[in-house]
Amino acid sequence: MPTLNRKIDAPVLDADPFDETHLADPYPLHELLREAGPVVFLERYQVWAMARHDEVHASLTDHGTFCSSRGAGLSDFHKEKPWRPPSLLLEADPPDHTVVRTAMGKVISPRTVRGFRDTFRAVAEDLADELVARGGFDAVTDLAERYPLKVFPDAVGLPSEGRENLLPYGALAFNAFGPRNTLLEDALAKAAPVQEWIWASCQRDALAPDGLGARIWEAADNGEITHEQAPMLVRSLLSAGVDTTVYGIANTVQALAANPDQWARLREKPSLARFAFDEALRYESPVQTFFRTTTRDVEVSGVRIPEGEKVLLFLGAANRDPRKWGPDADRMDITRRAAGHVAFGMGIHQCVGQPIARLEAELVLTALAERAGHLEPTADPVPKLNNTLKGWSSAPVSVRAT
Ligand code: OVV
């Protein structure tokens, strides 16, 4: 429906959050969106948007009104065919969602994740030894891409052949939440062999008997989920579990290198690693946005949104809202109480893999902080463009042993 024929009692903006300028540096747009009002209307995509913490948080936790089963991207699954069969987790509502989410929560239990710690730590320490000895490295390609790409696929029990498909698949999945711009078209053009490898790797015979993938298939044997659902849930691990952690770790190391006072704090007290990661997720959120769709007419902070409308939630902007975080919301401060950020989402869809992500980040940051004296950027980081993810394709740093 053209804007002309609708009644919109919110500021109407013509900015494109998915253009290259805003994807590379979204923060000026975030401020504009937050200051424009609690709810705005984005003319170009005919969608509503929220960028303040209160409204983003409230929408994420009201899954009855802001549903996920019509897609967590711009595309409305009631109107367009999804690019792949919808995720049983991300793109589902209760009661369907509840069943699979419960099963996944058991697979990624605290006990299971504790069981990963020793192996994950050994890999982190070997990598940190190597990188510190080198005197310099790229925080993205030498650290953030190597670490999760070793420990996570091993934990899932994936075949070692073909793992180079994991990053392109994640990039595709996260680009697919946005509009059909060149980022998405380019990713889709190369997608067929990537998708084939992913789907083959979700099948029982491809998965090691002791990994998370096999545990999902056992949940089907136990009747918690069906055998048809099992490969789809393995697919969720492969969609959401790799790029997210790569961006999260890269953004954290880059932000620490760029903020020497914060790196000094972590180096003095490596046990702050978990807090540094949370603050980095708030400060530079890997997942910047998700959409929801309204299930009814709803009023949000005085603005009426009709039923069946797409709503773009700016997680990354909520995480820098001065109304929530104070006047220095744009500053990285690892001693800040970053709890309450929405980088993992909030409510029933909040990241089910987050204990694994947190473990990876804690161990790799601790290993680095225990070994590296100084850590400094040696060149500007290079933005990596994605319709949903914010991060870098390269972030060179120099490092000296303690
Ligand atoms: C890309 C993405 C994010 C979160 C969840 C999923 C995918 C999924 O497939 O469940």
mmCIF file of C-alpha atoms and ligand atoms in Angstrom:
data_model
loop_
_atom_site.group_PDB
_atom_site.id
_atom_site.type_symbol
_atom_site.label_atom_id
_atom_site.label_comp_id
_atom_site.label_asym_id
_atom_site.label_seq_id
_atom_site.Cartn_x
_atom_site.Cartn_y
_atom_site.Cartn_z
ATOM 1 C CA MET A 1 0.000 0.000 0.000
ATOM 2 C CA PRO A 2 1.461 3.393 -0.897
ATOM 3 C CA THR A 3 2.199 5.673 2.011
ATOM 4 C CA LEU A 4 -0.314 8.187 0.615
ATOM 5 C CA ASN A 5 -3.283 5.973 1.430
ATOM 6 C CA ARG A 6 -2.303 5.000 4.946
ATOM 7 C CA LYS A 7 -2.760 6.792 8.207
ATOM 8 C CA ILE A 8 0.625 7.011 9.842
ATOM 9 C CA ASP A 9 0.963 8.851 13.135
ATOM 10 C CA ALA A 10 4.732 8.337 13.289
ATOM 11 C CA PRO A 11 7.665 10.167 11.680
ATOM 12 C CA VAL A 12 8.144 8.938 8.102
ATOM 13 C CA LEU A 13 11.795 8.588 7.063
ATOM 14 C CA ASP A 14 13.310 7.839 3.675
ATOM 15 C CA ALA A 15 16.639 6.480 4.979
ATOM 16 C CA ASP A 16 17.702 2.997 3.783
ATOM 17 C CA PRO A 17 19.245 1.144 6.742
ATOM 18 C CA PHE A 18 20.454 -1.528 4.291
ATOM 19 C CA ASP A 19 22.501 0.742 2.055
ATOM 20 C CA GLU A 20 26.281 0.406 2.166
ATOM 21 C CA THR A 21 26.883 3.620 4.070
ATOM 22 C CA HIS A 22 24.564 2.654 6.930
ATOM 23 C CA LEU A 23 25.714 -0.959 7.047
ATOM 24 C CA ALA A 24 29.366 0.134 7.297
ATOM 25 C CA ASP A 25 28.617 2.725 10.000
ATOM 26 C CA PRO A 26 25.069 2.452 11.358
ATOM 27 C CA TYR A 27 25.497 4.642 14.440
ATOM 28 C CA PRO A 28 24.564 8.069 12.999
ATOM 29 C CA LEU A 29 21.353 6.542 11.593
ATOM 30 C CA HIS A 30 20.648 4.880 14.944
ATOM 31 C CA GLU A 31 20.757 8.218 16.701
ATOM 32 C CA LEU A 32 18.509 9.767 14.076
ATOM 33 C CA LEU A 33 15.991 6.934 14.439
ATOM 34 C CA ARG A 34 15.991 7.061 18.250
ATOM 35 C CA GLU A 35 15.585 10.837 18.271
ATOM 36 C CA ALA A 36 12.849 10.828 15.610
ATOM 37 C CA GLY A 37 10.497 8.997 17.957
ATOM 38 C CA PRO A 38 9.698 5.726 19.735
ATOM 39 C CA VAL A 39 8.277 4.307 16.484
ATOM 40 C CA VAL A 40 9.074 5.494 12.962
ATOM 41 C CA PHE A 41 7.917 4.463 9.496
ATOM 42 C CA LEU A 42 10.492 3.616 6.835
ATOM 43 C CA GLU A 43 8.999 4.786 3.579
ATOM 44 C CA ARG A 44 11.285 2.837 1.272
ATOM 45 C CA TYR A 45 10.363 -0.586 2.648
ATOM 46 C CA GLN A 46 6.912 0.347 3.996
ATOM 47 C CA VAL A 47 7.823 -1.003 7.419
ATOM 48 C CA TRP A 48 7.744 0.319 10.956
ATOM 49 C CA ALA A 49 10.896 0.577 13.018
ATOM 50 C CA MET A 50 11.950 0.950 16.651
ATOM 51 C CA ALA A 51 15.443 1.878 17.837
ATOM 52 C CA ARG A 52 14.989 2.788 21.505
ATOM 53 C CA HIS A 53 15.750 0.166 24.146
ATOM 54 C CA ASP A 54 12.343 0.274 25.884
ATOM 55 C CA GLU A 55 10.307 -0.320 22.740
ATOM 56 C CA VAL A 56 12.701 -2.886 21.251
ATOM 57 C CA HIS A 57 12.741 -4.832 24.520
ATOM 58 C CA ALA A 58 8.948 -4.647 24.889
ATOM 59 C CA SER A 59 8.383 -5.876 21.313
ATOM 60 C CA LEU A 60 10.835 -8.758 21.650
ATOM 61 C CA THR A 61 9.089 -9.951 24.803
ATOM 62 C CA ASP A 62 5.564 -9.618 23.338
ATOM 63 C CA HIS A 63 5.731 -12.538 20.920
ATOM 64 C CA GLY A 64 1.933 -12.755 20.829
ATOM 65 C CA THR A 65 1.702 -9.353 19.140
ATOM 66 C CA PHE A 66 5.062 -9.305 17.335
ATOM 67 C CA CYS A 67 5.253 -12.765 15.817
ATOM 68 C CA SER A 68 8.122 -14.634 14.158
ATOM 69 C CA SER A 69 6.258 -17.200 12.040
ATOM 70 C CA ARG A 70 5.893 -14.687 9.179
ATOM 71 C CA GLY A 71 9.692 -14.416 9.114
ATOM 72 C CA ALA A 72 12.340 -12.573 11.110
ATOM 73 C CA GLY A 73 13.353 -10.647 7.982
ATOM 74 C CA LEU A 74 11.774 -8.098 5.666
ATOM 75 C CA SER A 75 10.000 -10.768 3.623
ATOM 76 C CA ASP A 76 6.504 -11.647 4.886
ATOM 77 C CA PHE A 77 6.093 -15.415 4.623
ATOM 78 C CA HIS A 78 2.337 -14.887 4.178
ATOM 79 C CA LYS A 79 3.065 -13.016 0.955
ATOM 80 C CA GLU A 80 6.373 -14.380 -0.405
ATOM 81 C CA LYS A 81 7.964 -17.795 -0.614
ATOM 82 C CA PRO A 82 10.897 -18.013 1.843
ATOM 83 C CA TRP A 83 14.389 -18.592 0.379
ATOM 84 C CA ARG A 84 14.572 -21.876 2.319
ATOM 85 C CA PRO A 85 12.091 -23.857 4.432
ATOM 86 C CA PRO A 86 11.574 -21.653 7.522
ATOM 87 C CA SER A 87 13.573 -22.328 10.675
ATOM 88 C CA LEU A 88 11.582 -24.330 13.214
ATOM 89 C CA LEU A 89 13.078 -22.142 15.951
ATOM 90 C CA LEU A 90 13.626 -18.609 14.702
ATOM 91 C CA GLU A 91 10.699 -18.459 12.311
ATOM 92 C CA ALA A 92 8.078 -20.113 14.518
ATOM 93 C CA ASP A 93 5.627 -19.115 17.249
ATOM 94 C CA PRO A 94 4.260 -21.016 20.237
ATOM 95 C CA PRO A 95 3.089 -23.707 20.572
ATOM 96 C CA ASP A 96 5.224 -25.164 17.706
ATOM 97 C CA HIS A 97 8.228 -23.147 18.793
ATOM 98 C CA THR A 98 7.967 -24.253 22.406
ATOM 99 C CA VAL A 99 8.422 -27.944 21.580
ATOM 100 C CA VAL A 100 11.610 -27.560 19.533
ATOM 101 C CA ARG A 101 13.033 -24.838 21.750
ATOM 102 C CA THR A 102 12.648 -27.096 24.796
ATOM 103 C CA ALA A 103 14.442 -29.922 23.001
ATOM 104 C CA MET A 104 17.270 -27.619 21.871
ATOM 105 C CA GLY A 105 17.613 -26.217 25.377
ATOM 106 C CA LYS A 106 18.221 -29.745 26.631
ATOM 107 C CA VAL A 107 20.780 -30.463 23.901
ATOM 108 C CA ILE A 108 22.675 -27.254 24.742
ATOM 109 C CA SER A 109 22.407 -27.840 28.487
ATOM 110 C CA PRO A 110 24.789 -26.267 31.019
ATOM 111 C CA ARG A 111 26.271 -29.716 31.615
ATOM 112 C CA THR A 112 26.932 -30.290 27.913
ATOM 113 C CA VAL A 113 28.528 -26.878 27.582
ATOM 114 C CA ARG A 114 30.699 -27.437 30.669
ATOM 115 C CA GLY A 115 31.903 -30.581 28.933
ATOM 116 C CA PHE A 116 33.308 -28.470 26.074
ATOM 117 C CA ARG A 117 35.422 -26.282 28.343
ATOM 118 C CA ASP A 118 38.689 -28.231 28.495
ATOM 119 C CA THR A 119 38.891 -28.878 24.747
ATOM 120 C CA PHE A 120 37.839 -25.330 23.887
ATOM 121 C CA ARG A 121 40.419 -23.930 26.331
ATOM 122 C CA ALA A 122 43.276 -25.981 24.874
ATOM 123 C CA VAL A 123 42.496 -24.752 21.354
ATOM 124 C CA ALA A 124 42.251 -21.142 22.584
ATOM 125 C CA GLU A 125 45.598 -21.355 24.377
ATOM 126 C CA ASP A 126 47.414 -22.892 21.401
ATOM 127 C CA LEU A 127 46.036 -20.222 19.100
ATOM 128 C CA ALA A 128 46.902 -17.373 21.494
ATOM 129 C CA ASP A 129 50.446 -18.764 21.902
ATOM 130 C CA GLU A 130 50.891 -18.796 18.144
ATOM 131 C CA LEU A 131 49.465 -15.325 17.526
ATOM 132 C CA VAL A 132 51.369 -13.611 20.323
ATOM 133 C CA ALA A 133 54.613 -15.232 19.175
ATOM 134 C CA ARG A 134 53.973 -13.813 15.715
ATOM 135 C CA GLY A 135 53.905 -10.244 17.048
ATOM 136 C CA GLY A 136 50.888 -9.275 14.995
ATOM 137 C CA PHE A 137 47.825 -10.798 13.469
ATOM 138 C CA ASP A 138 44.474 -10.072 11.908
ATOM 139 C CA ALA A 139 41.799 -10.179 14.605
ATOM 140 C CA VAL A 140 39.255 -11.384 12.042
ATOM 141 C CA THR A 141 40.974 -13.874 9.764
ATOM 142 C CA ASP A 142 43.705 -15.164 12.103
ATOM 143 C CA LEU A 143 41.718 -15.266 15.329
ATOM 144 C CA ALA A 144 37.947 -14.788 15.111
ATOM 145 C CA GLU A 145 37.460 -16.951 12.029
ATOM 146 C CA ARG A 146 39.884 -19.659 13.075
ATOM 147 C CA TYR A 147 38.753 -20.272 16.639
ATOM 148 C CA PRO A 148 34.978 -20.814 16.295
ATOM 149 C CA LEU A 149 35.529 -22.594 12.983
ATOM 150 C CA LYS A 150 37.589 -25.186 14.808
ATOM 151 C CA VAL A 151 35.788 -25.698 18.107
ATOM 152 C CA PHE A 152 32.145 -25.314 17.074
ATOM 153 C CA PRO A 153 31.981 -27.676 14.066
ATOM 154 C CA ASP A 154 33.897 -30.228 16.164
ATOM 155 C CA ALA A 155 31.337 -29.829 18.951
ATOM 156 C CA VAL A 156 28.478 -30.315 16.490
ATOM 157 C CA GLY A 157 30.253 -33.351 15.017
ATOM 158 C CA LEU A 158 30.450 -32.098 11.444
ATOM 159 C CA PRO A 159 32.577 -33.781 8.805
ATOM 160 C CA SER A 160 35.921 -31.986 8.355
ATOM 161 C CA GLU A 161 35.472 -31.942 4.602
ATOM 162 C CA GLY A 162 33.528 -28.916 3.358
ATOM 163 C CA ARG A 163 33.635 -26.709 6.435
ATOM 164 C CA GLU A 164 34.576 -23.783 4.183
ATOM 165 C CA ASN A 165 30.846 -23.681 3.377
ATOM 166 C CA LEU A 166 29.911 -22.611 6.911
ATOM 167 C CA LEU A 167 30.822 -18.908 6.700
ATOM 168 C CA PRO A 168 29.200 -18.372 3.273
ATOM 169 C CA TYR A 169 26.041 -20.091 4.532
ATOM 170 C CA GLY A 170 25.866 -17.881 7.617
ATOM 171 C CA ALA A 171 26.476 -14.784 5.511
ATOM 172 C CA LEU A 172 23.655 -15.881 3.197
ATOM 173 C CA ALA A 173 21.246 -16.611 6.050
ATOM 174 C CA PHE A 174 21.866 -13.201 7.639
ATOM 175 C CA ASN A 175 21.772 -11.308 4.331
ATOM 176 C CA ALA A 176 18.448 -13.016 3.625
ATOM 177 C CA PHE A 177 16.734 -11.098 6.474
ATOM 178 C CA GLY A 178 17.246 -7.898 4.481
ATOM 179 C CA PRO A 179 15.916 -6.619 1.158
ATOM 180 C CA ARG A 180 16.909 -8.123 -2.195
ATOM 181 C CA ASN A 181 19.841 -5.747 -2.641
ATOM 182 C CA THR A 182 23.149 -6.707 -4.264
ATOM 183 C CA LEU A 183 24.413 -8.225 -0.999
ATOM 184 C CA LEU A 184 21.573 -10.745 -1.000
ATOM 185 C CA GLU A 185 21.545 -11.290 -4.768
ATOM 186 C CA ASP A 186 25.297 -12.022 -4.774
ATOM 187 C CA ALA A 187 24.971 -14.427 -1.845
ATOM 188 C CA LEU A 188 22.045 -16.242 -3.489
ATOM 189 C CA ALA A 189 23.911 -16.533 -6.799
ATOM 190 C CA LYS A 190 26.583 -18.696 -5.117
ATOM 191 C CA ALA A 191 24.218 -20.496 -2.765
ATOM 192 C CA ALA A 192 23.329 -23.823 -4.378
ATOM 193 C CA PRO A 193 26.463 -25.899 -3.558
ATOM 194 C CA VAL A 194 26.684 -24.271 -0.122
ATOM 195 C CA GLN A 195 23.092 -25.186 0.710
ATOM 196 C CA GLU A 196 23.623 -28.736 -0.556
ATOM 197 C CA TRP A 197 26.610 -29.285 1.713
ATOM 198 C CA ILE A 198 24.778 -27.801 4.687
ATOM 199 C CA TRP A 199 21.714 -30.001 4.219
ATOM 200 C CA ALA A 200 23.826 -33.138 3.713
ATOM 201 C CA SER A 201 25.708 -32.298 6.923
ATOM 202 C CA CYS A 202 22.450 -32.110 8.874
ATOM 203 C CA GLN A 203 21.660 -35.769 8.184
ATOM 204 C CA ARG A 204 22.302 -38.402 10.808
ATOM 205 C CA ASP A 205 24.911 -40.327 8.809
ATOM 206 C CA ALA A 206 27.060 -37.200 8.377
ATOM 207 C CA LEU A 207 27.314 -36.438 12.097
ATOM 208 C CA ALA A 208 29.816 -37.823 14.623
ATOM 209 C CA PRO A 209 28.095 -39.981 17.260
ATOM 210 C CA ASP A 210 29.118 -37.830 20.250
ATOM 211 C CA GLY A 211 28.340 -34.294 19.047
ATOM 212 C CA LEU A 212 25.466 -31.845 19.391
ATOM 213 C CA GLY A 213 24.110 -32.941 16.004
ATOM 214 C CA ALA A 214 23.811 -36.539 17.168
ATOM 215 C CA ARG A 215 22.144 -35.322 20.392
ATOM 216 C CA ILE A 216 19.452 -33.641 18.313
ATOM 217 C CA TRP A 217 18.809 -36.894 16.447
ATOM 218 C CA GLU A 218 18.623 -38.718 19.806
ATOM 219 C CA ALA A 219 15.958 -36.230 20.909
ATOM 220 C CA ALA A 220 13.971 -37.497 17.917
ATOM 221 C CA ASP A 221 14.538 -41.126 18.987
ATOM 222 C CA ASN A 222 13.246 -40.138 22.443
ATOM 223 C CA GLY A 223 10.085 -38.653 20.972
ATOM 224 C CA GLU A 224 10.856 -35.072 22.069
ATOM 225 C CA ILE A 225 10.814 -33.982 18.418
ATOM 226 C CA THR A 226 10.130 -35.824 15.156
ATOM 227 C CA HIS A 227 12.774 -37.329 12.871
ATOM 228 C CA GLU A 228 11.685 -34.800 10.225
ATOM 229 C CA GLN A 229 12.478 -31.948 12.610
ATOM 230 C CA ALA A 230 15.939 -33.223 13.566
ATOM 231 C CA PRO A 231 17.907 -32.157 10.456
ATOM 232 C CA MET A 232 16.132 -28.775 10.489
ATOM 233 C CA LEU A 233 17.366 -28.152 14.040
ATOM 234 C CA VAL A 234 20.907 -29.162 13.107
ATOM 235 C CA ARG A 235 20.516 -26.619 10.294
ATOM 236 C CA SER A 236 19.699 -23.969 12.917
ATOM 237 C CA LEU A 237 23.001 -24.689 14.676
ATOM 238 C CA LEU A 238 24.861 -24.262 11.394
ATOM 239 C CA SER A 239 22.930 -21.115 10.448
ATOM 240 C CA ALA A 240 23.190 -19.254 13.713
ATOM 241 C CA GLY A 241 26.262 -20.738 15.404
ATOM 242 C CA VAL A 242 29.231 -19.756 13.267
ATOM 243 C CA ASP A 243 29.152 -16.247 11.772
ATOM 244 C CA THR A 244 27.605 -14.821 14.943
ATOM 245 C CA THR A 245 30.503 -15.986 17.106
ATOM 246 C CA VAL A 246 33.084 -14.989 14.497
ATOM 247 C CA TYR A 247 31.674 -11.449 14.411
ATOM 248 C CA GLY A 248 31.275 -11.353 18.195
ATOM 249 C CA ILE A 249 34.870 -12.337 18.883
ATOM 250 C CA ALA A 250 36.275 -10.130 16.110
ATOM 251 C CA ASN A 251 34.269 -7.113 17.260
ATOM 252 C CA THR A 252 35.425 -7.642 20.844
ATOM 253 C CA VAL A 253 39.123 -7.910 19.991
ATOM 254 C CA GLN A 254 38.916 -4.968 17.585
ATOM 255 C CA ALA A 255 37.135 -2.804 20.174
ATOM 256 C CA LEU A 256 39.669 -3.743 22.868
ATOM 257 C CA ALA A 257 42.595 -2.934 20.569
ATOM 258 C CA ALA A 258 41.018 0.395 19.659
ATOM 259 C CA ASN A 259 40.425 1.241 23.343
ATOM 260 C CA PRO A 260 43.796 0.736 25.069
ATOM 261 C CA ASP A 261 42.425 1.672 28.513
ATOM 262 C CA GLN A 262 39.898 -1.168 28.245
ATOM 263 C CA TRP A 263 42.520 -3.637 27.033
ATOM 264 C CA ALA A 264 44.724 -2.638 29.985
ATOM 265 C CA ARG A 265 41.882 -3.427 32.391
ATOM 266 C CA LEU A 266 41.358 -6.858 30.876
ATOM 267 C CA ARG A 267 45.082 -7.613 30.827
ATOM 268 C CA GLU A 268 45.339 -6.746 34.526
ATOM 269 C CA LYS A 269 42.362 -8.935 35.306
ATOM 270 C CA PRO A 270 41.710 -11.606 32.650
ATOM 271 C CA SER A 271 38.733 -12.854 34.700
ATOM 272 C CA LEU A 272 36.894 -9.815 33.289
ATOM 273 C CA ALA A 273 36.788 -11.607 29.909
ATOM 274 C CA ARG A 274 33.099 -12.519 30.213
ATOM 275 C CA PHE A 275 32.178 -8.940 31.053
ATOM 276 C CA ALA A 276 34.327 -7.580 28.242
ATOM 277 C CA PHE A 277 32.439 -9.815 25.817
ATOM 278 C CA ASP A 278 29.039 -8.665 27.070
ATOM 279 C CA GLU A 279 30.080 -5.045 26.831
ATOM 280 C CA ALA A 280 31.448 -5.591 23.323
ATOM 281 C CA LEU A 281 28.154 -7.212 22.299
ATOM 282 C CA ARG A 282 26.349 -4.136 23.591
ATOM 283 C CA TYR A 283 28.847 -1.717 22.055
ATOM 284 C CA GLU A 284 29.055 -3.326 18.621
ATOM 285 C CA SER A 285 26.262 -5.857 18.310
ATOM 286 C CA PRO A 286 26.998 -8.571 15.712
ATOM 287 C CA VAL A 287 23.274 -9.037 14.999
ATOM 288 C CA GLN A 288 22.038 -5.512 14.347
ATOM 289 C CA THR A 289 18.399 -6.074 13.442
ATOM 290 C CA PHE A 290 15.516 -8.510 13.335
ATOM 291 C CA PHE A 291 11.991 -8.064 12.036
ATOM 292 C CA ARG A 292 8.716 -9.149 13.569
ATOM 293 C CA THR A 293 5.188 -9.059 12.092
ATOM 294 C CA THR A 294 2.155 -7.699 13.962
ATOM 295 C CA THR A 295 -0.616 -10.198 14.655
ATOM 296 C CA ARG A 296 -3.151 -7.449 15.510
ATOM 297 C CA ASP A 297 -3.616 -3.705 15.562
ATOM 298 C CA VAL A 298 -1.386 -2.473 18.347
ATOM 299 C CA GLU A 299 -0.482 0.855 19.902
ATOM 300 C CA VAL A 300 3.172 1.378 20.808
ATOM 301 C CA SER A 301 4.087 4.528 22.737
ATOM 302 C CA GLY A 302 1.153 6.361 21.176
ATOM 303 C CA VAL A 303 1.652 5.079 17.613
ATOM 304 C CA ARG A 304 -0.946 2.785 16.041
ATOM 305 C CA ILE A 305 0.490 -0.074 13.992
ATOM 306 C CA PRO A 306 -2.063 -2.139 12.029
ATOM 307 C CA GLU A 307 -2.197 -5.945 11.918
ATOM 308 C CA GLY A 308 0.041 -7.736 9.409
ATOM 309 C CA GLU A 309 2.793 -5.114 9.326
ATOM 310 C CA LYS A 310 6.537 -5.699 9.383
ATOM 311 C CA VAL A 311 8.393 -4.062 12.269
ATOM 312 C CA LEU A 312 12.170 -3.619 12.144
ATOM 313 C CA LEU A 313 13.787 -3.833 15.578
ATOM 314 C CA PHE A 314 17.205 -2.187 15.834
ATOM 315 C CA LEU A 315 18.958 -4.291 18.479
ATOM 316 C CA GLY A 316 22.263 -2.511 17.894
ATOM 317 C CA ALA A 317 20.618 0.894 18.384
ATOM 318 C CA ALA A 318 18.764 -0.206 21.527
ATOM 319 C CA ASN A 319 22.126 -1.304 22.887
ATOM 320 C CA ARG A 320 23.433 2.269 22.535
ATOM 321 C CA ASP A 321 20.304 4.108 23.644
ATOM 322 C CA PRO A 322 21.386 6.811 26.124
ATOM 323 C CA ARG A 323 17.904 6.551 27.714
ATOM 324 C CA LYS A 324 18.967 3.109 28.913
ATOM 325 C CA TRP A 325 22.762 3.301 29.096
ATOM 326 C CA GLY A 326 23.368 6.935 29.994
ATOM 327 C CA PRO A 327 25.252 9.736 28.243
ATOM 328 C CA ASP A 328 28.333 7.584 27.533
ATOM 329 C CA ALA A 329 26.365 4.842 25.766
ATOM 330 C CA ASP A 330 28.734 5.177 22.792
ATOM 331 C CA ARG A 331 31.766 4.389 24.944
ATOM 332 C CA MET A 332 33.209 0.914 25.415
ATOM 333 C CA ASP A 333 33.565 0.283 29.162
ATOM 334 C CA ILE A 334 34.150 -3.320 30.209
ATOM 335 C CA THR A 335 33.331 -2.512 33.840
ATOM 336 C CA ARG A 336 29.864 -1.284 32.865
ATOM 337 C CA ARG A 337 26.859 -3.428 33.796
ATOM 338 C CA ALA A 338 25.975 -4.416 30.240
ATOM 339 C CA ALA A 339 23.300 -6.867 31.405
ATOM 340 C CA GLY A 340 19.989 -6.045 29.737
ATOM 341 C CA HIS A 341 21.488 -5.599 26.288
ATOM 342 C CA VAL A 342 19.486 -7.238 23.525
ATOM 343 C CA ALA A 343 22.392 -8.485 21.403
ATOM 344 C CA PHE A 344 21.239 -12.082 21.976
ATOM 345 C CA GLY A 345 17.615 -11.011 21.598
ATOM 346 C CA MET A 346 15.183 -11.214 24.511
ATOM 347 C CA GLY A 347 12.163 -13.324 25.373
ATOM 348 C CA ILE A 348 11.315 -16.764 24.021
ATOM 349 C CA HIS A 349 13.605 -16.482 20.989
ATOM 350 C CA GLN A 350 16.672 -15.341 22.899
ATOM 351 C CA CYS A 351 19.733 -17.116 21.475
ATOM 352 C CA VAL A 352 19.643 -20.770 22.527
ATOM 353 C CA GLY A 353 23.347 -21.185 21.732
ATOM 354 C CA GLN A 354 24.503 -18.314 23.886
ATOM 355 C CA PRO A 355 26.247 -20.455 26.531
ATOM 356 C CA ILE A 356 28.454 -21.840 23.752
ATOM 357 C CA ALA A 357 29.132 -18.370 22.331
ATOM 358 C CA ARG A 358 29.974 -17.080 25.810
ATOM 359 C CA LEU A 359 32.285 -20.003 26.494
ATOM 360 C CA GLU A 360 34.162 -19.500 23.225
ATOM 361 C CA ALA A 361 34.579 -15.779 23.839
ATOM 362 C CA GLU A 362 35.589 -16.170 27.477
ATOM 363 C CA LEU A 363 38.286 -18.715 26.679
ATOM 364 C CA VAL A 364 39.788 -16.989 23.665
ATOM 365 C CA LEU A 365 39.818 -13.573 25.368
ATOM 366 C CA THR A 366 41.273 -14.992 28.573
ATOM 367 C CA ALA A 367 44.011 -16.804 26.656
ATOM 368 C CA LEU A 368 44.893 -13.610 24.809
ATOM 369 C CA ALA A 369 44.775 -11.386 27.904
ATOM 370 C CA GLU A 370 47.075 -13.756 29.788
ATOM 371 C CA ARG A 371 49.681 -13.645 27.037
ATOM 372 C CA ALA A 372 49.540 -10.315 25.258
ATOM 373 C CA GLY A 373 51.040 -7.209 26.847
ATOM 374 C CA HIS A 374 50.120 -4.559 24.417
ATOM 375 C CA LEU A 375 47.492 -4.916 21.724
ATOM 376 C CA GLU A 376 47.075 -2.117 19.216
ATOM 377 C CA PRO A 377 45.507 -1.588 15.810
ATOM 378 C CA THR A 378 48.084 -1.257 13.015
ATOM 379 C CA ALA A 379 45.542 -0.113 10.407
ATOM 380 C CA ASP A 380 41.897 0.854 10.259
ATOM 381 C CA PRO A 381 39.583 -2.139 10.366
ATOM 382 C CA VAL A 382 37.766 -2.846 7.084
ATOM 383 C CA PRO A 383 33.964 -3.095 7.348
ATOM 384 C CA LYS A 384 32.335 -6.336 6.235
ATOM 385 C CA LEU A 385 28.914 -5.603 4.777
ATOM 386 C CA ASN A 386 25.926 -7.774 5.589
ATOM 387 C CA ASN A 387 22.214 -6.946 5.758
ATOM 388 C CA THR A 388 22.070 -8.061 9.407
ATOM 389 C CA LEU A 389 25.580 -8.518 10.795
ATOM 390 C CA LYS A 390 27.918 -5.657 11.802
ATOM 391 C CA GLY A 391 31.616 -6.344 11.803
ATOM 392 C CA TRP A 392 34.908 -6.368 9.996
ATOM 393 C CA SER A 393 36.526 -8.316 7.200
ATOM 394 C CA SER A 394 39.931 -7.415 8.560
ATOM 395 C CA ALA A 395 41.297 -5.797 11.727
ATOM 396 C CA PRO A 396 45.106 -5.924 11.885
ATOM 397 C CA VAL A 397 46.706 -5.596 15.318
ATOM 398 C CA SER A 398 50.196 -5.734 16.753
ATOM 399 C CA VAL A 399 50.815 -7.638 19.933
ATOM 400 C CA ARG A 400 53.686 -8.103 22.380
ATOM 401 C CA ALA A 401 54.152 -10.899 24.885
ATOM 402 C CA THR A 402 53.788 -9.996 28.573
HETATM 403 C C1 OVV B 1 20.512 -16.926 10.714
HETATM 404 C C2 OVV B 1 19.787 -17.516 11.870
HETATM 405 C C3 OVV B 1 19.735 -16.866 13.079
HETATM 406 C C4 OVV B 1 19.062 -17.461 14.140
HETATM 407 C C5 OVV B 1 18.454 -18.700 13.968
HETATM 408 C C6 OVV B 1 18.504 -19.340 12.747
HETATM 409 C C7 OVV B 1 19.172 -18.743 11.709
HETATM 410 C C8 OVV B 1 17.860 -20.663 12.536
HETATM 411 O O1 OVV B 1 18.029 -21.237 11.455
HETATM 412 O O2 OVV B 1 17.192 -21.163 13.442
#
